[in-house]
PDB file of C-alpha atoms and ligand atoms in Angstrom:
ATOM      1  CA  UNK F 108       0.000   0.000   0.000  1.00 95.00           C
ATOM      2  CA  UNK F 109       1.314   3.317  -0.884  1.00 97.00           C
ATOM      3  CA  UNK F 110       0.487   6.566   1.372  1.00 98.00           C
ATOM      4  CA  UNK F 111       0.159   9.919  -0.008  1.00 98.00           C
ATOM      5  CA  UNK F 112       0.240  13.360   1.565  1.00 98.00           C
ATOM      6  CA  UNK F 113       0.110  16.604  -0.264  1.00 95.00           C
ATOM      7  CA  UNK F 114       1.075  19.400   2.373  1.00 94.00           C
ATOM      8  CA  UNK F 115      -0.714  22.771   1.520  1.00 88.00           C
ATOM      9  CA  UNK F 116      -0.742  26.176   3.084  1.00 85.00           C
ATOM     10  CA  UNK F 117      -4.408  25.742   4.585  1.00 87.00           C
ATOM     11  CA  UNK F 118      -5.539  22.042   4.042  1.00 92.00           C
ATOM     12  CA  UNK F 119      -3.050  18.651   4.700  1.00 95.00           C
ATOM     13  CA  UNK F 120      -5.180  15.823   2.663  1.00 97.00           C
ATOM     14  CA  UNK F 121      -4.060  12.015   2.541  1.00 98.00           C
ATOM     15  CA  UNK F 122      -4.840   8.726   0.483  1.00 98.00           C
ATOM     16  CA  UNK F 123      -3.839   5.391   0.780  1.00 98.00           C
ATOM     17  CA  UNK F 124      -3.718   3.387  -2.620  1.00 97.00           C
ATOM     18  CA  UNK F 125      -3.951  -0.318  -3.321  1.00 95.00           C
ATOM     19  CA  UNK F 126      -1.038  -1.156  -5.581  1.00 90.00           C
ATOM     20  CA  UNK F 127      -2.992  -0.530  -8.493  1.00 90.00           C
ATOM     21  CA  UNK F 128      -3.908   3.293  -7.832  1.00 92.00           C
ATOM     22  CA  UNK F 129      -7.324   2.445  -6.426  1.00 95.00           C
ATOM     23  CA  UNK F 130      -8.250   4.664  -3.164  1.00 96.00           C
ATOM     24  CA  UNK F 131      -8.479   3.081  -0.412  1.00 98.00           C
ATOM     25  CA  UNK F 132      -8.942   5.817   2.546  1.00 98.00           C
ATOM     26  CA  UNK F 133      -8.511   9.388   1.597  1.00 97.00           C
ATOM     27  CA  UNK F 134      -8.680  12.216   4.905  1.00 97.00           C
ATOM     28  CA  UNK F 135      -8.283  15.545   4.993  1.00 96.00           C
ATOM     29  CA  UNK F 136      -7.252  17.710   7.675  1.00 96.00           C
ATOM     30  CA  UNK F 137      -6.949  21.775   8.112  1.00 95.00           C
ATOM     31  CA  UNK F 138      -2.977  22.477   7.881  1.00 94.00           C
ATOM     32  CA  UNK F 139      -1.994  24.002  11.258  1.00 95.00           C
ATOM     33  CA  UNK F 140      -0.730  27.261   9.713  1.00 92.00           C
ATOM     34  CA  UNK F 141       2.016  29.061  11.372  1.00 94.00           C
ATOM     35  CA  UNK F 142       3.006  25.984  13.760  1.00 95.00           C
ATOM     36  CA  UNK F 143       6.180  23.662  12.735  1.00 96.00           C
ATOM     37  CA  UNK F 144       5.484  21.250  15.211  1.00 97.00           C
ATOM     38  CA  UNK F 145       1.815  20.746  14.971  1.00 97.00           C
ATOM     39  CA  UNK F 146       1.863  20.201  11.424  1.00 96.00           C
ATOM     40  CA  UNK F 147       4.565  17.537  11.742  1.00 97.00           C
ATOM     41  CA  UNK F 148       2.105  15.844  14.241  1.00 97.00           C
ATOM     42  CA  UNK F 149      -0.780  16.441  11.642  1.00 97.00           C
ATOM     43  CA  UNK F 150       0.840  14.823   9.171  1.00 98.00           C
ATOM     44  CA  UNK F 151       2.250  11.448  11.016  1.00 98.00           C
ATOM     45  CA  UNK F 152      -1.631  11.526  12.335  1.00 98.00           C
ATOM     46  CA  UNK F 153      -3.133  11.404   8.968  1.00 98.00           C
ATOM     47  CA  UNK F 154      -0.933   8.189   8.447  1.00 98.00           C
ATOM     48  CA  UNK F 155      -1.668   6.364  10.929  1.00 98.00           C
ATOM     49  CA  UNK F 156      -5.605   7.317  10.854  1.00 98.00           C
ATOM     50  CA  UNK F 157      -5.006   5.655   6.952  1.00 98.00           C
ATOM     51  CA  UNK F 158      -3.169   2.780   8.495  1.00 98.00           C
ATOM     52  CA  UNK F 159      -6.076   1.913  11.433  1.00 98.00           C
ATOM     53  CA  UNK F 160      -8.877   2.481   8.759  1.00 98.00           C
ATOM     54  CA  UNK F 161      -7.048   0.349   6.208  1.00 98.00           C
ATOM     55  CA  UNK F 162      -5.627  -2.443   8.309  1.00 98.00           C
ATOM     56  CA  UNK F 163      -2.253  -2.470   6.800  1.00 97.00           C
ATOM     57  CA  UNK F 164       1.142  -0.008   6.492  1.00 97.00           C
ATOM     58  CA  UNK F 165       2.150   1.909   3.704  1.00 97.00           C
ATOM     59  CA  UNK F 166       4.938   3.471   2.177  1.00 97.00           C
ATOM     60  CA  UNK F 167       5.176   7.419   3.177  1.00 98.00           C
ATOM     61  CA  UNK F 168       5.573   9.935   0.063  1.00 98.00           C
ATOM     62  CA  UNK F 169       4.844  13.624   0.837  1.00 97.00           C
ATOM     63  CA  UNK F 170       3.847  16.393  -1.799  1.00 95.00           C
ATOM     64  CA  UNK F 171       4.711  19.943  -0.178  1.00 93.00           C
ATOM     65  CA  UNK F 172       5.058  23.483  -1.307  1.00 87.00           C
ATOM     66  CA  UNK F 173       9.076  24.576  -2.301  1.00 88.00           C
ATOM     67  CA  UNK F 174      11.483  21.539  -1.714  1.00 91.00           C
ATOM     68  CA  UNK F 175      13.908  19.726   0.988  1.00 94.00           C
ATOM     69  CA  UNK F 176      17.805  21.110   0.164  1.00 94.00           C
ATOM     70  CA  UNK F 177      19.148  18.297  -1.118  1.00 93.00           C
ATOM     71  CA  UNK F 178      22.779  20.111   0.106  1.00 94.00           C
ATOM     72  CA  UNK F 179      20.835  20.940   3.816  1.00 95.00           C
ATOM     73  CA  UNK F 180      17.866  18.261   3.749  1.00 94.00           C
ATOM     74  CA  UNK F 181      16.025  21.753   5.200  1.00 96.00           C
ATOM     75  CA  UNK F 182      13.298  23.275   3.647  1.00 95.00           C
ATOM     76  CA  UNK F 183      13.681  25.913   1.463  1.00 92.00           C
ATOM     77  CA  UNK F 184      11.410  27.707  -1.507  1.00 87.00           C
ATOM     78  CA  UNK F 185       7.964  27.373   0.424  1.00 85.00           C
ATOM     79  CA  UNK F 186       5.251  29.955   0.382  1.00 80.00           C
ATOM     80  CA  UNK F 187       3.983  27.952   3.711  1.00 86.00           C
ATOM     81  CA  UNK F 188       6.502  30.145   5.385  1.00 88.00           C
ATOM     82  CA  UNK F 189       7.474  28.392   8.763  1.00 93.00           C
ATOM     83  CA  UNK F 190       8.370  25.478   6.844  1.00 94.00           C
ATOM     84  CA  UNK F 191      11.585  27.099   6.047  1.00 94.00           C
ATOM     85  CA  UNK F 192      14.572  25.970   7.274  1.00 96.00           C
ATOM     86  CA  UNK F 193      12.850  23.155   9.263  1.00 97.00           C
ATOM     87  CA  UNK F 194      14.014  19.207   9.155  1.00 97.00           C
ATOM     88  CA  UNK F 195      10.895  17.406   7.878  1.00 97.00           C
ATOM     89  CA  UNK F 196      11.911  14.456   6.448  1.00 96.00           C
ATOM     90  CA  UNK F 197      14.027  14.041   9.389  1.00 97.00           C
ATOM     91  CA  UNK F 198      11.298  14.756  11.840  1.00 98.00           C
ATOM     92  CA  UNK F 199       8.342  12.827  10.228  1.00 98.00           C
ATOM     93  CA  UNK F 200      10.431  10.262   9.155  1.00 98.00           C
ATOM     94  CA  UNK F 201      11.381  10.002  13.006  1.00 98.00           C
ATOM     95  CA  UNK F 202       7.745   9.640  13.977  1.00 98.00           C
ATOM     96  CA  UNK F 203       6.874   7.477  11.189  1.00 98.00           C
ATOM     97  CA  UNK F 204       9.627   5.415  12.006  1.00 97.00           C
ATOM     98  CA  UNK F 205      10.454   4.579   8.076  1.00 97.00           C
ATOM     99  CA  UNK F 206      11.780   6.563   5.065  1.00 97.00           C
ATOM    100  CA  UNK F 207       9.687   9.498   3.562  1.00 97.00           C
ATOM    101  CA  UNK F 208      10.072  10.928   0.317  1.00 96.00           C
ATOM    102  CA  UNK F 209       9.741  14.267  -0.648  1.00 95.00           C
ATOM    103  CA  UNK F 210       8.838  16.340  -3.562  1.00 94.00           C
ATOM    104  CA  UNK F 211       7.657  19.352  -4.604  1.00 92.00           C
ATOM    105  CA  UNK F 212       3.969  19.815  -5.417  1.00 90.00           C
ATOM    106  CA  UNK F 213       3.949  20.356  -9.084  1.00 93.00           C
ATOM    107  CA  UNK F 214       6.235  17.160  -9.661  1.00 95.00           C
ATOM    108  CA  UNK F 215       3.854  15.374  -7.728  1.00 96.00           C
ATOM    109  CA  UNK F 216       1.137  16.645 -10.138  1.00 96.00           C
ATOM    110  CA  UNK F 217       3.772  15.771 -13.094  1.00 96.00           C
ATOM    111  CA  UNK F 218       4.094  12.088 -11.860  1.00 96.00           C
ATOM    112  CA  UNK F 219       1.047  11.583 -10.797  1.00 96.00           C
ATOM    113  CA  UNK F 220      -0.544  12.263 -14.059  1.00 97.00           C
ATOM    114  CA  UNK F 221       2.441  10.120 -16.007  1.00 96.00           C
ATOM    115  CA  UNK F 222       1.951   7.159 -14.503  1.00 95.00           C
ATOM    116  CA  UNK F 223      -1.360   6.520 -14.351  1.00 94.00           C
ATOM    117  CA  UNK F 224      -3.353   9.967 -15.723  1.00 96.00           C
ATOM    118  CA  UNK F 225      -3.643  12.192 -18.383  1.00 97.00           C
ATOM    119  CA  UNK F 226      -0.245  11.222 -19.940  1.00 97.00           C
ATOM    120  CA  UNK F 227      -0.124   8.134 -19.118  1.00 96.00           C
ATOM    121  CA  UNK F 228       2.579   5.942 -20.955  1.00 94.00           C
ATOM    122  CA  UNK F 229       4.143   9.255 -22.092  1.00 97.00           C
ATOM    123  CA  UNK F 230       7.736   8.942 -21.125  1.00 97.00           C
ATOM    124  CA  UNK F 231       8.602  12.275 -20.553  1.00 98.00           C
ATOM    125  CA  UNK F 232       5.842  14.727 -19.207  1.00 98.00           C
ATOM    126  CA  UNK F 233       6.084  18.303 -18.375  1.00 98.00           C
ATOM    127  CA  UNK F 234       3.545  19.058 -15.418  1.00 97.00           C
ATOM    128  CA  UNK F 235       2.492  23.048 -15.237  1.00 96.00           C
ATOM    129  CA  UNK F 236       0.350  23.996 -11.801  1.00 94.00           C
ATOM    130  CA  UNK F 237      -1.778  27.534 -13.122  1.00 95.00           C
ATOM    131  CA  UNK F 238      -3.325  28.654 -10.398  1.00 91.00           C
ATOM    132  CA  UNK F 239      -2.047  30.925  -7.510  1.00 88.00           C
ATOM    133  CA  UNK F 240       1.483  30.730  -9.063  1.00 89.00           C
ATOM    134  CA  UNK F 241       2.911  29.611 -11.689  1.00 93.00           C
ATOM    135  CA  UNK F 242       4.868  26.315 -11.270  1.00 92.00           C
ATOM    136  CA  UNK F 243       6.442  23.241 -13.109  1.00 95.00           C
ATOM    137  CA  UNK F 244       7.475  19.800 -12.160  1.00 96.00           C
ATOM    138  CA  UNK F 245       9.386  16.932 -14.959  1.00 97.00           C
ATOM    139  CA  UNK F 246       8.531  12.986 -14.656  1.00 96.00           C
ATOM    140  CA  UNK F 247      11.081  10.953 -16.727  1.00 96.00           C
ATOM    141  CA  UNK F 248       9.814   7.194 -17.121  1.00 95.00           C
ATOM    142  CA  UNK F 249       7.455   7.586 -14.337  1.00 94.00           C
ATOM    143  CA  UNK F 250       9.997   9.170 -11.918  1.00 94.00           C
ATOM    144  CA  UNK F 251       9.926  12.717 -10.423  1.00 94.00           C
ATOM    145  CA  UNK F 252      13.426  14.623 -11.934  1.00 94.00           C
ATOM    146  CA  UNK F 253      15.409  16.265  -9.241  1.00 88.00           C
ATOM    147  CA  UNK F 254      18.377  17.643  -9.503  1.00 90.00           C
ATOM    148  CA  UNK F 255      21.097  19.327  -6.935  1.00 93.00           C
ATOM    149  CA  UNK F 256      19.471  22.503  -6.516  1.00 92.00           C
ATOM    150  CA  UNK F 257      15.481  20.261  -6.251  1.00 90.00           C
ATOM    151  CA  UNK F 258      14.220  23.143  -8.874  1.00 92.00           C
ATOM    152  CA  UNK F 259      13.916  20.946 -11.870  1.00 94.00           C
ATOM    153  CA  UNK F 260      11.473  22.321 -13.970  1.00 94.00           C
ATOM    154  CA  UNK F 261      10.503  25.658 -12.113  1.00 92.00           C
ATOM    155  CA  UNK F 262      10.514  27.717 -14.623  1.00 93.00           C
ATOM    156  CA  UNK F 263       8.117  30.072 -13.093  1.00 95.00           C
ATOM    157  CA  UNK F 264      10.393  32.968 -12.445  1.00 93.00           C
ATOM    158  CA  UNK F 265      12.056  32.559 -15.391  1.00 96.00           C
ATOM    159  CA  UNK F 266      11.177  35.843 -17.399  1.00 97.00           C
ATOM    160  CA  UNK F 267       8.375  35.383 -20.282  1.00 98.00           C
ATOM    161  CA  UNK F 268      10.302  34.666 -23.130  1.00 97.00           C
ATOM    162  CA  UNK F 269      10.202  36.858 -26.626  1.00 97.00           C
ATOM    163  CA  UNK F 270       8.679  40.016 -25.125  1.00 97.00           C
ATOM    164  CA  UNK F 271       6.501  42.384 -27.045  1.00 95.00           C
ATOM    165  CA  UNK F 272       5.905  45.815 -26.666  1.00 93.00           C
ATOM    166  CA  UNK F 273       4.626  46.360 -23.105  1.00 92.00           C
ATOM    167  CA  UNK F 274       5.448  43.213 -21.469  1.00 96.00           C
ATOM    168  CA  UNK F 275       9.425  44.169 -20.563  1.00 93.00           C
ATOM    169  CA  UNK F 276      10.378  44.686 -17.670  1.00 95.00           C
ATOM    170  CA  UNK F 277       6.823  43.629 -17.174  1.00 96.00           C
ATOM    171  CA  UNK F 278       5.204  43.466 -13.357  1.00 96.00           C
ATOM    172  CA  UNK F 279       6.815  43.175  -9.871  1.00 96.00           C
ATOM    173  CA  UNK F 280       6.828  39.418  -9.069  1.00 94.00           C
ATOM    174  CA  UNK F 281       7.002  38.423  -5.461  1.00 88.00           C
ATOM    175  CA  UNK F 282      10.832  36.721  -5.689  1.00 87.00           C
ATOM    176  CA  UNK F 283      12.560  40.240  -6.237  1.00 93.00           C
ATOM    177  CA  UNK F 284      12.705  40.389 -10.173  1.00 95.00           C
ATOM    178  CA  UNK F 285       9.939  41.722 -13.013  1.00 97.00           C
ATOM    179  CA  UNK F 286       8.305  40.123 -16.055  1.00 97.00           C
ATOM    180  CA  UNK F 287       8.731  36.634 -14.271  1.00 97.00           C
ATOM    181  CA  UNK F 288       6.004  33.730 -16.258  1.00 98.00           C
ATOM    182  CA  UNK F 289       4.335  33.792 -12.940  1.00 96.00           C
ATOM    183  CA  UNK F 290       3.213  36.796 -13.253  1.00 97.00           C
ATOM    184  CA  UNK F 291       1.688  36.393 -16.398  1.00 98.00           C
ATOM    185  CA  UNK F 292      -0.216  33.218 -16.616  1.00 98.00           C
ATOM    186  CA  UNK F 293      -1.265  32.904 -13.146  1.00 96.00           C
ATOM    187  CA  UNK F 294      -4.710  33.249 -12.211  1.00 95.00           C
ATOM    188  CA  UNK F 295      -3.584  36.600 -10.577  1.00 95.00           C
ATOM    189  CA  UNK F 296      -1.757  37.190 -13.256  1.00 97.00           C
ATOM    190  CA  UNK F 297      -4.149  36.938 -15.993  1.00 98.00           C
ATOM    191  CA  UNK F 298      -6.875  39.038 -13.620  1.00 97.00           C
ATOM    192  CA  UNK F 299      -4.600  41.858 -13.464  1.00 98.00           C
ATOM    193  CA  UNK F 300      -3.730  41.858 -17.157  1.00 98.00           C
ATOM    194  CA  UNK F 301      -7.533  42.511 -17.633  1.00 98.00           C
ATOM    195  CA  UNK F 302      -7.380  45.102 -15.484  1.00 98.00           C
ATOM    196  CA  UNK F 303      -4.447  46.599 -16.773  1.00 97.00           C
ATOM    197  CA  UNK F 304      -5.506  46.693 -20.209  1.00 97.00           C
ATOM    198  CA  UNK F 305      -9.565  47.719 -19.465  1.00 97.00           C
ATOM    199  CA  UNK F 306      -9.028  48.962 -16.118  1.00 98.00           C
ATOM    200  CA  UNK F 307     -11.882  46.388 -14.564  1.00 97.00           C
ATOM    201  CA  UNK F 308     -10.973  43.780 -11.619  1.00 97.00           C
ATOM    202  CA  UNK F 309     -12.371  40.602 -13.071  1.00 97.00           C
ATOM    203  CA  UNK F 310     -11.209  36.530 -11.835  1.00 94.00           C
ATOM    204  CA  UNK F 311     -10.203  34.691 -14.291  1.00 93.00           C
ATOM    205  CA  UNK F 312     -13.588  32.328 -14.851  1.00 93.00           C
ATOM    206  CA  UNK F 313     -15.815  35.641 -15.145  1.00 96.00           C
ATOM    207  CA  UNK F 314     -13.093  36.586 -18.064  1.00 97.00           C
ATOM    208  CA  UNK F 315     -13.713  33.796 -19.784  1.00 96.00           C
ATOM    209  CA  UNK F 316     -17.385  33.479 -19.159  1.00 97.00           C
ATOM    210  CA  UNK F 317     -17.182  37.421 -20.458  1.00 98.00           C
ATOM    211  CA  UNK F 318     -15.473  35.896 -23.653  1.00 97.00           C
ATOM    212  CA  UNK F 319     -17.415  33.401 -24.037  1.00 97.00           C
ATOM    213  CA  UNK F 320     -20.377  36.064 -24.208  1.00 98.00           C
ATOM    214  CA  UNK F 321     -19.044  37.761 -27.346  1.00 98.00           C
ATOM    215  CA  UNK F 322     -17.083  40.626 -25.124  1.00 98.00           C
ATOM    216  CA  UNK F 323     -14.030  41.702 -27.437  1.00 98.00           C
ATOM    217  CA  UNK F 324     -11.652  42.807 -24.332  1.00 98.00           C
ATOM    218  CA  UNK F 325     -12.319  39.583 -22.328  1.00 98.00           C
ATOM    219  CA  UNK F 326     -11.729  37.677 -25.621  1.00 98.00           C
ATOM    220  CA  UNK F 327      -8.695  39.690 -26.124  1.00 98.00           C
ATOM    221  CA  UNK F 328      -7.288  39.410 -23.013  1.00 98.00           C
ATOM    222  CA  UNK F 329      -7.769  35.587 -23.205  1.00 98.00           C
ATOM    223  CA  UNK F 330      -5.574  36.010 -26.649  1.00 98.00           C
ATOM    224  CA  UNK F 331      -2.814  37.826 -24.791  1.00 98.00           C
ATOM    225  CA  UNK F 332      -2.733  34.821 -22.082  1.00 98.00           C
ATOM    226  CA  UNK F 333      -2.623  31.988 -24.409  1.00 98.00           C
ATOM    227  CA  UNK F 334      -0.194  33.435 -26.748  1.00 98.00           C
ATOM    228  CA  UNK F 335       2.293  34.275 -23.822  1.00 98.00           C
ATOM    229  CA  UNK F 336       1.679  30.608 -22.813  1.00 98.00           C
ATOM    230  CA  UNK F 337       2.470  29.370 -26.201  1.00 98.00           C
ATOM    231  CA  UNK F 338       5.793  31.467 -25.702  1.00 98.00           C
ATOM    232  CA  UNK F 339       6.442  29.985 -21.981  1.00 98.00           C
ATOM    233  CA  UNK F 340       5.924  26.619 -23.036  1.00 98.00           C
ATOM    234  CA  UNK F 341       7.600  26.449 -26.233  1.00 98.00           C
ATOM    235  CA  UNK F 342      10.662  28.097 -24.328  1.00 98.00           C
ATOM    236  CA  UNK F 343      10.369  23.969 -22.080  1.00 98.00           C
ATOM    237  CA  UNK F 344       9.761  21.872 -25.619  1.00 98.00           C
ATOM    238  CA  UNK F 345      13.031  23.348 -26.854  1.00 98.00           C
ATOM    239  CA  UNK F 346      15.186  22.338 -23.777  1.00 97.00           C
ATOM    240  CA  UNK F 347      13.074  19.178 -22.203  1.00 97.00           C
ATOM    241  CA  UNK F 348      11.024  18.265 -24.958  1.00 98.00           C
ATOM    242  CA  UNK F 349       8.561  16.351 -23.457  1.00 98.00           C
ATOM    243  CA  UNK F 350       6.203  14.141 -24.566  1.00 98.00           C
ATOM    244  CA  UNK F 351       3.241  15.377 -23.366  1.00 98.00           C
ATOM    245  CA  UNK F 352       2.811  18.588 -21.456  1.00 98.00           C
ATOM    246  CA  UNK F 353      -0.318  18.400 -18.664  1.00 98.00           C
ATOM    247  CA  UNK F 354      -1.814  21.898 -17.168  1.00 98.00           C
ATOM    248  CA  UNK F 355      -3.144  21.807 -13.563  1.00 95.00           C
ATOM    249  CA  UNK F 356      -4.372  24.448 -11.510  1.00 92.00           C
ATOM    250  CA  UNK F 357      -7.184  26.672 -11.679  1.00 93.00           C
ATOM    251  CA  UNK F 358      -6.600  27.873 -15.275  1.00 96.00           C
ATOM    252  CA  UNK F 359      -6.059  24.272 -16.591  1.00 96.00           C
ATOM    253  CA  UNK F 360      -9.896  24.106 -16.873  1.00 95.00           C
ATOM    254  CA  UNK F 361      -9.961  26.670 -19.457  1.00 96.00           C
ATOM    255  CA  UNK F 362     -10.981  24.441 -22.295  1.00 97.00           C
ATOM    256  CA  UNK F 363     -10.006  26.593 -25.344  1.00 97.00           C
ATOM    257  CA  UNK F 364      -6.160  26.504 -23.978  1.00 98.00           C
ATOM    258  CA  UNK F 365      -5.457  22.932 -25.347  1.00 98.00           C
ATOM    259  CA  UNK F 366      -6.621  24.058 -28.725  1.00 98.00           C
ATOM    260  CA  UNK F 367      -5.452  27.884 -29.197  1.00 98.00           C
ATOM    261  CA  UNK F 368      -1.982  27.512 -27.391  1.00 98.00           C
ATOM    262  CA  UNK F 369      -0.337  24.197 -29.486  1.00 98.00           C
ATOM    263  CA  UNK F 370      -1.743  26.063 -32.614  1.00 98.00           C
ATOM    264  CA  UNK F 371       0.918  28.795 -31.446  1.00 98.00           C
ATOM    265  CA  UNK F 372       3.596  27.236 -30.347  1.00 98.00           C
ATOM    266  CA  UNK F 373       5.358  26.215 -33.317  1.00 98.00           C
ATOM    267  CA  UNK F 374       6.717  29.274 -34.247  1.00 97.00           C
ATOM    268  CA  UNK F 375       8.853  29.294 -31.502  1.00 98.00           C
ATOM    269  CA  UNK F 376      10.104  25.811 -30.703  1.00 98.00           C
ATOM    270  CA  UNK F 377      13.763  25.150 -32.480  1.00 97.00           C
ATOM    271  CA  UNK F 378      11.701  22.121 -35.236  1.00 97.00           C
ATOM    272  CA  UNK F 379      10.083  21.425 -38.143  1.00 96.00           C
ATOM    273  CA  UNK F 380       7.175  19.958 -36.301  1.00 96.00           C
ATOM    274  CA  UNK F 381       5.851  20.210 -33.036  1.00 98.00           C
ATOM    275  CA  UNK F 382       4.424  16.391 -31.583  1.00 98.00           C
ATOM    276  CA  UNK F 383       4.026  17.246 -28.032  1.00 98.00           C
ATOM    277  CA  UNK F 384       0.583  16.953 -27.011  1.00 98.00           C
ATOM    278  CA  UNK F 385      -0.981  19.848 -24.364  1.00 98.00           C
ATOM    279  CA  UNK F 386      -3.607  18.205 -22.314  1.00 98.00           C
ATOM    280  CA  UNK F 387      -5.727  18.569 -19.459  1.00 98.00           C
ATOM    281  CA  UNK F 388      -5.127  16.325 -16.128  1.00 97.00           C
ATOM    282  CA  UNK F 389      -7.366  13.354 -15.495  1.00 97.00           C
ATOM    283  CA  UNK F 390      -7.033  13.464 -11.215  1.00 94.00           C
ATOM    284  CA  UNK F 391      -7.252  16.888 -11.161  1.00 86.00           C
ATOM    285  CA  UNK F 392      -7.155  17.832  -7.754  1.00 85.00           C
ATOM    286  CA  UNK F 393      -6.200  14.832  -6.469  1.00 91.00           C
ATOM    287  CA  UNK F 394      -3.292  14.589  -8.763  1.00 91.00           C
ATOM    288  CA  UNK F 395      -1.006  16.405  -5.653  1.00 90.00           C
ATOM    289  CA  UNK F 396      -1.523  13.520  -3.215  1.00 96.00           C
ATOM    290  CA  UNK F 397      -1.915  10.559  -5.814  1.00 97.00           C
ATOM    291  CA  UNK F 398       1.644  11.563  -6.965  1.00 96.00           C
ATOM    292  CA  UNK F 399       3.304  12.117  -3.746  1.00 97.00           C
ATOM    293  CA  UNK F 400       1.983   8.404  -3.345  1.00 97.00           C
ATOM    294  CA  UNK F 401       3.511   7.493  -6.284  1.00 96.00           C
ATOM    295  CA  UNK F 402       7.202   8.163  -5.381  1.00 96.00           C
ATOM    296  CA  UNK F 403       7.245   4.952  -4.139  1.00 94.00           C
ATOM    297  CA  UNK F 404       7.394   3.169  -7.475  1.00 83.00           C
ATOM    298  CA  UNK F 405       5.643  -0.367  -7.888  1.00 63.00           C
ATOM    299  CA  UNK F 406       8.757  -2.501  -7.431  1.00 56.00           C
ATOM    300  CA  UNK F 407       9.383  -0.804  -3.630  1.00 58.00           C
ATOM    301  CA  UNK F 408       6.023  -0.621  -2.365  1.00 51.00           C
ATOM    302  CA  UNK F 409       5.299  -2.212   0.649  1.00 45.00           C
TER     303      UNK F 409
HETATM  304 ZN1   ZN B  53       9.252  35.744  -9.872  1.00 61.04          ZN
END
């Protein structure tokens, strides 16, 4: 049985899967916000509430915000603030009494959606989170990609590539620089493009429910977003080239995306043809914890 957790800033949800992804328990608890210790304890609680309404013990994988050092093994990159700098593996795995893996939240969504989701069978896949922020996760033959620095495919704060008039330096992002991808195809992002352009505060469904209506800035605004994330992703084809790139997040439900953006992208990815396939995820949600229970692969499941 494999045990999933995906760590959020306000909710700490777990799921326990039989060895061939089917649920067995899933719980969800509020994240103790603000409170190192607690949400250690919440998180070895939600394992062993799976384990006593299951009946048997499971291999630990944990999906969190930012990523453990792998120079440190601290935590380091995560909006959940008092996270920082704190041992987790070390502590939970000291509860738990067994390994736990880490990884960061949008590989989770990456691998969770490679090896048994929308990409499944795909043998590279390029996982983008649009929501909140803007973030990116790789999964190479089922397996999450890290690297030394655990940033492997964040490429969130890189700046949006090919600029047009307007968009350098572009806005203020939250990590210190301007004109970072985040702050373009985010859910924020997009909102405040609208409002930038038309001066109206709109979210990002009532913008496309606007466009959807027939209204020519909405639809135009929608235009701006997908060709910038034809120019963000075709910046990833030409140095990971994946197989299939999956969209998560908020935004990922936008429908038109999968059709307008791939339509794009060609005229900036470095080939004659473009094969990679943009799709929407089949867990959706779920895809955080499924993958974190998924870094266990099959051969070292318990
Ligand atoms: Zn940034």
């Amino acid at each position: 049985m494999r045990i999933g957790l995906d760590l959020g800033g306000t909710k700490l949800e777990g799921i326990a899967l039989d060895d061939d992804g089917t649920p067995l328990a899933r719980r969800r608890v509020a994240t103790p916000r603000h409170d190192y210790g607690a949400t250690v304890e919440a998180m070895a609680g939600l394992v062993r509430d799976l384990e006593a309404e299951t009946g048997r013990r499971g291999t630990v994988g944990v999906g969190m915000p930012g990523a453990l050092s792998p120079a440190t093994g601290l935590v380091k990159n995560a909006n959940s603030t008092w996270l920082i700098g704190q041992p987790l593996d070390r502590d939970l795995s000291g509860l738990l009494e067994r390994p736990v893996r880490f990884a960061n939240d949008a590989n989770c969504f990456a691998l969770s959606e490679a090896v048994d989701g929308a990409a499944a069978g795909a043998r590279v896949v390029f996982g983008v989170i649009v929501g909140t922020g803007t973030g990116g996760g790789i999964a190479v033959e089922r397996k999450v990609l890290t690297g030394p620095n655990a940033i492997a495919g964040e490429w969130g704060h890189n700046p949006l590539p090919w600029p047009r008039a307007g968009e350098w330096p572009g806005p203020p992002c939250y990590c210190g620089r301007s004109g970072c991808i985040e702050t373009f195809l985010s859910g924020p992002g997009l909102a405040a493009d609208h409002e930038r352009v038309t001066g109206v505060r709109l979210g990002g469904e009532q913008i496309a429910a606007l466009a959807d209506a027939g209204d020519a800035m909405a639809e135009a605004t929608l235009r701006r977003y997908e060709r910038r994330m034809a120019r963000a992703l075709a910046s990833v084809i030409n140095v990971v080239d994946p197989d299939v790139i999956v969209l998560g997040g908020g935004l990922s439900k936008l429908g038109r995306l999968y059709v307008n953006v791939p339509a794009q992208w060609a005229r900036w990815v470095f080939s004659d043809r473009v094969d990679t396939r943009l799709t929407a995820p089949r867990h959706g949600d779920a895809s955080g914890v499924r993958g974190a229970a998924w870094l266990w692969p099959a051969q070292e499941a318990i």
